[in-house]
Short mmCIF file of C-alpha atoms in Angstrom, two decimals:
data_model
loop_
_atom_site.label_atom_id
_atom_site.label_comp_id
_atom_site.label_asym_id
_atom_site.label_seq_id
_atom_site.Cartn_x
_atom_site.Cartn_y
_atom_site.Cartn_z
CA MET A 16 -28.60 16.20 -3.11
CA THR A 17 -27.59 16.19 0.57
CA ASN A 18 -23.91 16.22 1.54
CA ILE A 19 -22.82 14.67 4.83
CA GLU A 20 -19.19 14.75 6.02
CA PHE A 21 -18.29 12.81 9.12
CA PRO A 22 -15.65 14.53 11.33
CA GLY A 23 -12.29 12.95 12.05
CA PHE A 24 -13.04 11.09 15.29
CA VAL A 25 -16.32 9.74 13.95
CA SER A 26 -14.59 8.66 10.72
CA LEU A 27 -11.96 6.80 12.73
CA THR A 28 -14.63 5.07 14.80
CA ILE A 29 -16.56 4.08 11.68
CA ALA A 30 -13.34 2.67 10.18
CA ILE A 31 -12.85 0.43 13.22
CA VAL A 32 -16.42 -0.84 12.88
CA VAL A 33 -15.86 -1.39 9.15
CA PHE A 34 -12.75 -3.45 9.92
CA PHE A 35 -14.67 -5.66 12.38
CA ILE A 36 -17.41 -6.19 9.81
CA GLY A 37 -14.76 -7.29 7.33
CA ALA A 38 -13.15 -9.57 9.93
CA GLY A 39 -16.54 -11.12 10.67
CA LEU A 40 -17.25 -11.77 7.01
CA ASN A 41 -13.80 -13.25 6.46
CA GLY A 42 -14.37 -15.52 9.44
CA ARG A 43 -17.66 -16.78 7.99
CA ILE A 44 -16.78 -16.95 4.28
CA ALA A 45 -14.01 -19.48 3.67
CA ALA A 46 -13.33 -18.24 0.14
CA LEU A 47 -12.23 -14.83 1.44
CA ARG A 48 -9.66 -16.48 3.70
CA GLN A 49 -8.48 -18.87 1.00
CA TRP A 50 -8.02 -15.96 -1.42
CA ASN A 51 -6.04 -14.01 1.23
CA ILE A 52 -8.38 -11.00 1.06
CA PRO A 53 -7.48 -8.61 3.93
CA GLU A 54 -10.26 -7.96 6.46
CA ALA A 55 -10.01 -4.21 5.87
CA VAL A 56 -10.56 -4.74 2.14
CA THR A 57 -13.68 -6.82 2.72
CA GLY A 58 -15.18 -4.30 5.13
CA GLY A 59 -13.97 -1.23 3.24
CA LEU A 60 -15.45 -2.30 -0.07
CA LEU A 61 -18.75 -3.17 1.60
CA ALA A 62 -18.82 0.27 3.22
CA ALA A 63 -18.05 1.94 -0.13
CA LEU A 64 -20.94 0.04 -1.73
CA THR A 65 -23.19 1.17 1.12
CA THR A 66 -22.32 4.84 0.53
CA LEU A 67 -22.95 4.27 -3.20
CA LEU A 68 -26.40 2.90 -2.37
CA ALA A 69 -27.10 5.92 -0.15
CA TYR A 70 -26.13 8.21 -3.02
CA ARG A 71 -28.20 6.44 -5.65
CA VAL A 72 -31.32 5.68 -3.58
CA LEU A 73 -31.45 8.41 -0.96
CA GLY A 74 -29.58 11.21 -2.71
CA ILE A 75 -27.00 11.48 0.12
CA ALA A 76 -23.33 12.05 -0.69
CA ILE A 77 -21.28 10.75 2.27
CA SER A 78 -17.67 11.79 2.83
CA PHE A 79 -15.16 11.39 5.67
CA ASP A 80 -12.46 13.49 7.33
CA LEU A 81 -9.31 11.41 6.77
CA ALA A 82 -6.79 13.25 8.96
CA ALA A 83 -6.36 10.19 11.18
CA ARG A 84 -5.65 8.03 8.13
CA ASP A 85 -2.60 10.09 7.24
CA LEU A 86 -1.12 9.64 10.73
CA LEU A 87 -1.74 5.90 10.57
CA LEU A 88 0.16 5.77 7.27
CA LEU A 89 3.17 7.42 8.97
CA TYR A 90 2.99 4.94 11.86
CA PHE A 91 2.89 2.03 9.47
CA PHE A 92 5.87 2.99 7.33
CA THR A 93 7.88 4.05 10.35
CA GLY A 94 7.25 0.58 11.78
CA ILE A 95 8.58 -0.94 8.55
CA GLY A 96 11.73 1.12 8.96
CA LEU A 97 12.20 0.11 12.60
CA ASN A 98 12.25 -3.53 11.51
CA ALA A 99 14.93 -2.97 8.85
CA ARG A 100 18.18 -4.13 10.38
CA LEU A 101 21.38 -3.43 8.46
CA ALA A 102 22.19 -7.14 8.21
CA ASP A 103 18.81 -7.75 6.61
CA LEU A 104 19.30 -4.87 4.18
CA ILE A 105 22.69 -6.28 3.15
CA ALA A 106 21.22 -9.76 2.77
CA GLY A 107 18.42 -8.28 0.71
CA GLY A 108 20.83 -6.51 -1.64
CA LYS A 109 20.48 -8.84 -4.61
CA PRO A 110 16.70 -9.44 -4.27
CA LEU A 111 16.25 -5.70 -3.75
CA LEU A 112 18.10 -4.89 -6.97
CA ILE A 113 16.20 -7.58 -8.89
CA LEU A 114 12.82 -6.31 -7.66
CA LEU A 115 13.82 -2.72 -8.39
CA GLY A 116 14.84 -3.69 -11.94
CA LEU A 117 11.60 -5.62 -12.49
CA THR A 118 9.56 -2.68 -11.21
CA LEU A 119 11.38 -0.18 -13.43
CA ILE A 120 10.80 -2.43 -16.45
CA TYR A 121 7.11 -2.70 -15.61
CA LEU A 122 6.92 1.09 -15.22
CA VAL A 123 7.91 1.34 -18.90
CA ILE A 124 5.56 -1.49 -19.93
CA GLN A 125 2.61 0.12 -18.15
CA ASN A 126 3.14 3.45 -19.90
CA LEU A 127 3.60 1.72 -23.27
CA ILE A 128 0.25 -0.06 -22.77
CA ALA A 129 -1.33 3.26 -21.86
CA ALA A 130 0.19 5.03 -24.87
CA GLY A 131 -0.78 2.29 -27.32
CA SER A 132 -4.31 1.97 -25.94
CA THR A 133 -5.09 5.67 -25.93
CA ALA A 134 -3.74 6.03 -29.48
CA ALA A 135 -5.71 3.02 -30.76
CA LEU A 136 -8.92 4.25 -29.14
CA GLY A 137 -8.46 7.83 -30.34
CA MET A 138 -8.49 9.32 -26.84
CA PRO A 139 -7.29 12.90 -26.21
CA GLU A 140 -3.60 13.66 -25.92
CA GLY A 141 -2.48 13.61 -22.33
CA MET A 142 -4.66 10.66 -21.35
CA THR A 143 -1.63 8.36 -21.49
CA VAL A 144 -0.32 9.66 -18.18
CA LEU A 145 -3.69 9.37 -16.47
CA VAL A 146 -4.20 5.69 -17.38
CA GLY A 147 -0.54 4.81 -16.96
CA SER A 148 1.96 5.02 -14.13
CA ALA A 149 0.65 8.31 -12.68
CA SER A 150 -2.60 6.78 -11.45
CA LEU A 151 -1.71 3.08 -11.20
CA ILE A 152 1.85 2.85 -9.89
CA GLY A 153 1.64 6.36 -8.46
CA GLY A 154 -1.81 6.12 -6.88
CA HIS A 155 -4.03 8.94 -5.70
CA GLY A 156 -1.26 11.17 -4.35
CA THR A 157 0.72 11.23 -7.59
CA THR A 158 -2.46 11.67 -9.63
CA ILE A 159 -3.65 14.64 -7.60
CA ALA A 160 -0.21 16.26 -7.84
CA TRP A 161 0.05 15.93 -11.64
CA ALA A 162 -3.59 16.45 -12.71
CA PRO A 163 -3.48 20.29 -12.69
CA ILE A 164 -0.31 20.22 -14.80
CA LEU A 165 -1.91 17.85 -17.31
CA ALA A 166 -5.06 19.95 -17.42
CA GLU A 167 -3.04 23.04 -18.29
CA ARG A 168 -0.63 21.30 -20.67
CA PHE A 169 -3.19 19.34 -22.70
CA GLY A 170 -6.44 21.19 -22.00
CA LEU A 171 -7.97 18.22 -20.16
CA THR A 172 -10.53 19.93 -17.96
CA ASN A 173 -11.54 16.62 -16.36
CA ALA A 174 -7.98 15.38 -15.78
CA MET A 175 -8.45 15.21 -12.01
CA GLU A 176 -11.67 13.20 -12.24
CA ILE A 177 -10.25 10.73 -14.78
CA GLY A 178 -7.01 10.24 -12.87
CA VAL A 179 -8.68 9.76 -9.50
CA ALA A 180 -11.20 7.34 -11.03
CA ALA A 181 -8.39 5.26 -12.57
CA ALA A 182 -6.44 5.28 -9.30
CA THR A 183 -9.56 4.25 -7.36
CA LEU A 184 -10.34 1.32 -9.63
CA GLY A 185 -6.67 0.32 -9.57
CA LEU A 186 -6.73 0.29 -5.76
CA VAL A 187 -9.81 -1.95 -5.72
CA ILE A 188 -8.36 -4.34 -8.29
CA ALA A 189 -5.01 -4.54 -6.51
CA SER A 190 -6.77 -5.33 -3.23
CA LEU A 191 -8.67 -8.19 -4.84
CA VAL A 192 -6.10 -9.88 -7.10
CA GLY A 193 -2.93 -9.91 -4.96
CA GLY A 194 -4.06 -12.54 -2.47
CA PRO A 195 -5.49 -15.00 -5.01
CA VAL A 196 -2.38 -14.72 -7.22
CA ALA A 197 -0.09 -15.49 -4.28
CA GLY A 198 -2.41 -18.27 -3.11
CA LEU A 199 -2.29 -19.85 -6.57
CA LEU A 200 1.52 -19.83 -6.58
CA ILE A 201 1.78 -21.17 -3.02
CA ALA A 202 -0.62 -24.02 -3.78
CA ARG A 203 0.90 -24.89 -7.16
CA TYR A 204 4.48 -25.01 -5.88
CA GLN A 205 3.57 -26.28 -2.37
CA LEU A 206 5.31 -23.41 -0.60
CA LYS A 207 5.26 -22.52 3.08
CA GLY A 208 6.96 -19.92 5.21
CA PRO A 209 9.08 -20.53 8.32
CA ASP A 210 7.53 -20.94 11.76
CA ALA A 211 8.33 -17.41 12.88
CA ALA A 212 6.31 -14.44 14.10
CA PRO A 213 5.01 -12.27 11.24
CA SER A 214 6.62 -8.86 10.69
CA ILE A 215 3.20 -7.21 10.78
CA GLY A 216 0.38 -8.40 12.99
CA LEU A 217 -0.03 -11.57 14.99
CA GLY A 218 -0.91 -14.93 13.51
CA ASP A 219 -4.52 -15.98 13.70
CA ASP A 220 -3.67 -18.65 16.29
CA ASP A 221 -1.26 -16.53 18.38
CA VAL A 222 -1.95 -15.95 22.04
CA ILE A 223 -0.98 -12.86 23.98
CA GLU A 224 2.25 -13.48 25.85
CA ASP A 225 3.93 -11.63 28.71
CA ASP A 226 6.17 -9.62 26.38
CA LEU A 227 3.09 -7.91 24.94
CA ASN A 228 1.58 -5.60 27.54
CA HIS A 229 0.74 -1.95 28.10
CA ILE A 230 4.36 -1.08 28.92
CA THR A 231 5.83 -2.55 25.73
CA LEU A 232 3.01 -1.05 23.66
CA LEU A 233 3.55 2.45 25.07
CA ARG A 234 7.33 2.16 24.66
CA THR A 235 6.81 1.13 21.06
CA ILE A 236 4.43 4.02 20.39
CA LEU A 237 6.93 6.44 21.97
CA VAL A 238 9.73 5.24 19.68
CA LEU A 239 7.37 5.51 16.70
CA ASN A 240 6.43 9.07 17.65
CA VAL A 241 10.07 10.12 18.00
CA ALA A 242 10.93 8.59 14.64
CA VAL A 243 7.95 10.32 12.99
CA LEU A 244 8.99 13.69 14.45
CA ILE A 245 12.49 13.20 13.07
CA GLY A 246 10.91 12.22 9.77
CA TYR A 247 9.05 15.55 9.65
CA THR A 248 12.36 17.37 10.10
CA VAL A 249 14.08 15.29 7.41
CA ASP A 250 11.17 15.94 5.04
CA GLU A 251 11.52 19.70 5.51
CA LEU A 252 15.28 19.53 4.93
CA LEU A 253 14.79 17.51 1.74
CA ALA A 254 12.16 20.00 0.56
CA ASP A 255 14.60 22.87 1.11
CA LEU A 256 17.12 21.00 -1.06
CA GLY A 257 14.53 20.59 -3.82
CA PHE A 258 13.60 16.95 -3.18
CA ARG A 259 9.84 16.49 -2.96
CA LEU A 260 8.92 13.02 -1.72
CA PRO A 261 5.92 11.75 0.26
CA LEU A 262 6.29 12.39 3.99
CA PHE A 263 6.15 8.69 4.81
CA VAL A 264 9.38 8.15 2.83
CA ALA A 265 11.27 10.50 5.15
CA CYS A 266 9.78 8.69 8.17
CA LEU A 267 10.75 5.31 6.70
CA LEU A 268 14.36 6.40 6.09
CA SER A 269 14.64 8.03 9.52
CA ALA A 270 13.41 4.86 11.20
CA ILE A 271 15.93 2.74 9.26
CA VAL A 272 18.79 4.94 10.47
CA LEU A 273 17.54 4.99 14.05
CA THR A 274 17.06 1.23 14.28
CA ASN A 275 20.64 0.62 13.11
CA VAL A 276 22.25 3.25 15.32
CA ILE A 277 20.43 3.55 18.66
CA PRO A 278 20.63 -0.13 19.74
CA ARG A 279 24.39 -0.08 19.06
CA ILE A 280 25.18 3.00 21.12
CA MET A 281 22.56 2.34 23.81
CA PRO A 282 22.29 -1.47 24.02
CA THR A 283 20.31 -1.47 27.29
CA LEU A 284 17.58 0.79 25.92
CA PHE A 285 14.31 -0.88 24.90
CA TRP A 286 14.00 -0.97 21.13
CA PRO A 287 10.93 -2.40 19.37
CA THR A 288 12.59 -4.04 16.36
CA ARG A 289 10.95 -7.42 15.63
CA THR A 290 8.83 -7.27 18.78
CA ARG A 291 5.24 -8.42 18.99
CA ALA A 292 4.26 -4.94 20.15
CA LEU A 293 5.58 -3.32 16.96
CA ALA A 294 3.98 -6.04 14.83
CA LEU A 295 0.64 -5.37 16.49
CA VAL A 296 0.83 -1.56 16.16
CA SER A 297 1.87 -1.88 12.50
CA ASP A 298 -1.02 -4.23 11.78
CA LEU A 299 -3.50 -1.95 13.53
CA SER A 300 -2.25 1.10 11.63
CA LEU A 301 -2.34 -0.63 8.26
CA SER A 302 -5.75 -2.21 8.80
CA ILE A 303 -7.48 1.02 9.83
CA PHE A 304 -5.65 3.02 7.15
CA LEU A 305 -6.87 0.65 4.46
CA ALA A 306 -10.40 0.54 5.88
CA MET A 307 -10.56 4.35 5.83
CA SER A 308 -9.12 4.52 2.30
CA LEU A 309 -11.63 2.07 0.86
CA MET A 310 -14.72 3.16 2.77
CA SER A 311 -14.11 6.79 1.69
CA MET A 312 -14.14 5.94 -2.03
CA GLN A 313 -16.96 7.80 -3.73
CA LEU A 314 -17.89 5.11 -6.23
CA TRP A 315 -20.62 7.22 -7.81
CA THR A 316 -17.91 9.39 -9.36
CA LEU A 317 -16.95 6.37 -11.50
CA GLY A 318 -20.34 6.35 -13.20
CA GLY A 319 -19.12 8.62 -15.99
CA LEU A 320 -16.30 6.29 -17.01
CA GLY A 321 -16.55 5.40 -20.66
CA PRO A 322 -15.98 1.94 -22.09
CA SER A 323 -12.59 3.05 -23.41
CA LEU A 324 -11.23 3.80 -19.97
CA LEU A 325 -12.59 0.57 -18.53
CA LEU A 326 -11.03 -1.36 -21.43
CA ILE A 327 -7.62 0.19 -20.78
CA LEU A 328 -7.80 -0.65 -17.07
CA ALA A 329 -8.78 -4.22 -17.96
CA LEU A 330 -5.72 -4.47 -20.23
CA GLN A 331 -3.50 -3.05 -17.49
CA THR A 332 -4.86 -5.62 -15.03
CA VAL A 333 -4.25 -8.56 -17.37
CA ALA A 334 -0.75 -7.30 -18.12
CA ALA A 335 0.05 -6.91 -14.41
CA ILE A 336 -1.13 -10.41 -13.53
CA ALA A 337 0.79 -11.95 -16.44
CA TYR A 338 3.93 -10.04 -15.48
CA ILE A 339 3.62 -11.18 -11.86
CA LEU A 340 3.11 -14.85 -12.75
CA PHE A 341 5.61 -15.22 -15.57
CA VAL A 342 8.30 -12.64 -14.72
CA VAL A 343 8.27 -11.47 -11.09
CA PHE A 344 7.76 -14.83 -9.39
CA PRO A 345 10.33 -16.79 -11.44
CA LEU A 346 13.03 -14.11 -11.29
CA MET A 347 12.55 -13.56 -7.55
CA GLY A 348 13.40 -17.22 -6.97
CA ARG A 349 10.19 -19.29 -7.24
CA ASN A 350 10.22 -19.68 -3.45
CA TYR A 351 7.87 -18.64 -0.64
CA ASP A 352 9.28 -15.11 -0.38
CA ALA A 353 8.84 -14.74 -4.15
CA ALA A 354 5.17 -15.78 -3.83
CA VAL A 355 4.58 -13.22 -1.07
CA ILE A 356 6.30 -10.52 -3.15
CA ALA A 357 4.14 -11.58 -6.11
CA GLY A 358 1.06 -10.92 -3.98
CA GLY A 359 2.43 -7.50 -3.04
CA PHE A 360 3.42 -6.61 -6.60
CA SER A 361 -0.24 -6.12 -7.47
CA GLY A 362 -0.15 -3.15 -5.11
CA ILE A 363 2.97 -1.77 -6.79
CA SER A 364 1.59 -2.17 -10.30
CA LEU A 365 -2.08 -1.30 -9.83
CA GLY A 366 -2.75 0.16 -6.39
CA ALA A 367 -0.48 1.55 -3.73
CA THR A 368 2.19 0.44 -1.27
CA PRO A 369 -0.23 0.01 1.69
CA THR A 370 -2.36 -2.26 -0.50
CA ALA A 371 0.72 -4.31 -1.34
CA ILE A 372 1.64 -4.66 2.33
CA ALA A 373 -1.94 -5.51 3.29
CA ASN A 374 -1.98 -8.30 0.73
CA MET A 375 1.35 -9.64 1.99
CA THR A 376 0.20 -9.41 5.61
CA ALA A 377 -2.90 -11.48 4.87
CA ILE A 378 -0.75 -14.07 3.08
CA THR A 379 1.87 -14.37 5.84
CA LYS A 380 -0.72 -14.66 8.59
CA LEU A 381 -2.01 -17.77 6.87
CA HIS A 382 1.14 -19.31 5.41
CA GLY A 383 4.07 -18.09 7.53
CA ALA A 384 6.46 -15.15 7.93
CA ALA A 385 8.41 -13.57 5.06
CA PRO A 386 10.57 -10.85 6.67
CA MET A 387 12.71 -10.26 3.58
CA ALA A 388 9.64 -9.43 1.49
CA PHE A 389 8.54 -6.81 4.02
CA ILE A 390 11.96 -5.14 3.86
CA ILE A 391 12.66 -4.95 0.14
CA LEU A 392 9.19 -4.30 -1.26
CA PRO A 393 8.49 -1.10 0.73
CA LEU A 394 11.94 0.26 -0.15
CA VAL A 395 11.24 -0.28 -3.84
CA SER A 396 7.62 0.84 -3.93
CA ALA A 397 7.78 3.67 -1.39
CA PHE A 398 11.11 5.21 -2.33
CA PHE A 399 12.94 4.22 -5.51
CA ILE A 400 9.91 3.85 -7.74
CA ASP A 401 8.46 7.22 -6.67
CA ILE A 402 11.59 8.92 -7.97
CA ALA A 403 11.62 6.92 -11.21
CA ASN A 404 7.91 7.52 -11.75
CA ALA A 405 8.36 11.28 -11.39
CA PHE A 406 10.92 11.22 -14.20
CA ALA A 407 8.70 9.00 -16.36
CA ILE A 408 5.65 11.23 -15.92
CA GLY A 409 7.72 14.33 -16.60
CA PHE A 410 8.99 12.75 -19.82
CA LEU A 411 5.46 11.90 -20.97
CA VAL A 412 4.13 15.34 -20.12
CA ASN A 413 6.90 17.11 -22.01
#
């Protein structure tokens, strides 16, 4: 077996190529566009299948240095925060609380499905966490953090492998089901968004206007960098106080504060909120982040998954789709924003927040803007639910 690891700059370059391959396929295959599959998902999955083929046929294990991916994640969530005006947050109060309540309820449902399934199938104690909210709602980061604890507590020597495998499959499923679910709801209820610029990215038919140039782009990147640096400081302060949250949460919160303070005290200063430059940088960051995440999946590690684990993940997928269609969409209002949130909820329930946002971005590029969805969903999935999930996992472990 030969191991090949591509360094950071090469990995970033490959990710850009992977994105363009996905964009080309989406442009040629109408079904991918109709199902709202993000370009990065199309290209990333194809790249992951290619590395799987290299492993199986040539005996080459390919891996990537993902340092650039982590920075892109910070850029993306900081951009979300810079778009969160106080008036929008106040307006989103009720929908935010409803979505938070629905997500907390599903957190319990997901762990009940995991507990019932593992008990019925006679799987080892401790598996409940790994096929429940730790790997699915929590994603890879939460899984990696809790796997050593589970291994020690329950004697699961392969806890890391099982958890990462479940999180990986959840990410793939979330990337594939969110767009079609939202598309189904939009078509069935004949919904359409307003004629406004999308919060992330430019519409497929948009042209480059004078307000989008190298000056506005560099100003936007400067504001993003300052917000990220402040986010690092906030993260360290929170850690000193005993609060351990993902770094991007601190960057998101810092950006929200900045975007509601700086324009008020310095009204003549350029600020990128709701500008085309910020939308473009956010789209770029998210697209390359997702391409790198998917192309780096080592699918050959899933070969040891038993039928029991696959059955549980199938049950979790069916439950998530049913919950989205019959609970989330109706209670969020049965309108266009609710359909976009329904598409993103697959990322909350099965994948990760960037997957949710990628799904929503693909939907809004085709059907119209949904700014409220892009404000409340990241707050729920990137902040509140992380805290609740930590308590839920701790309860299950103990």
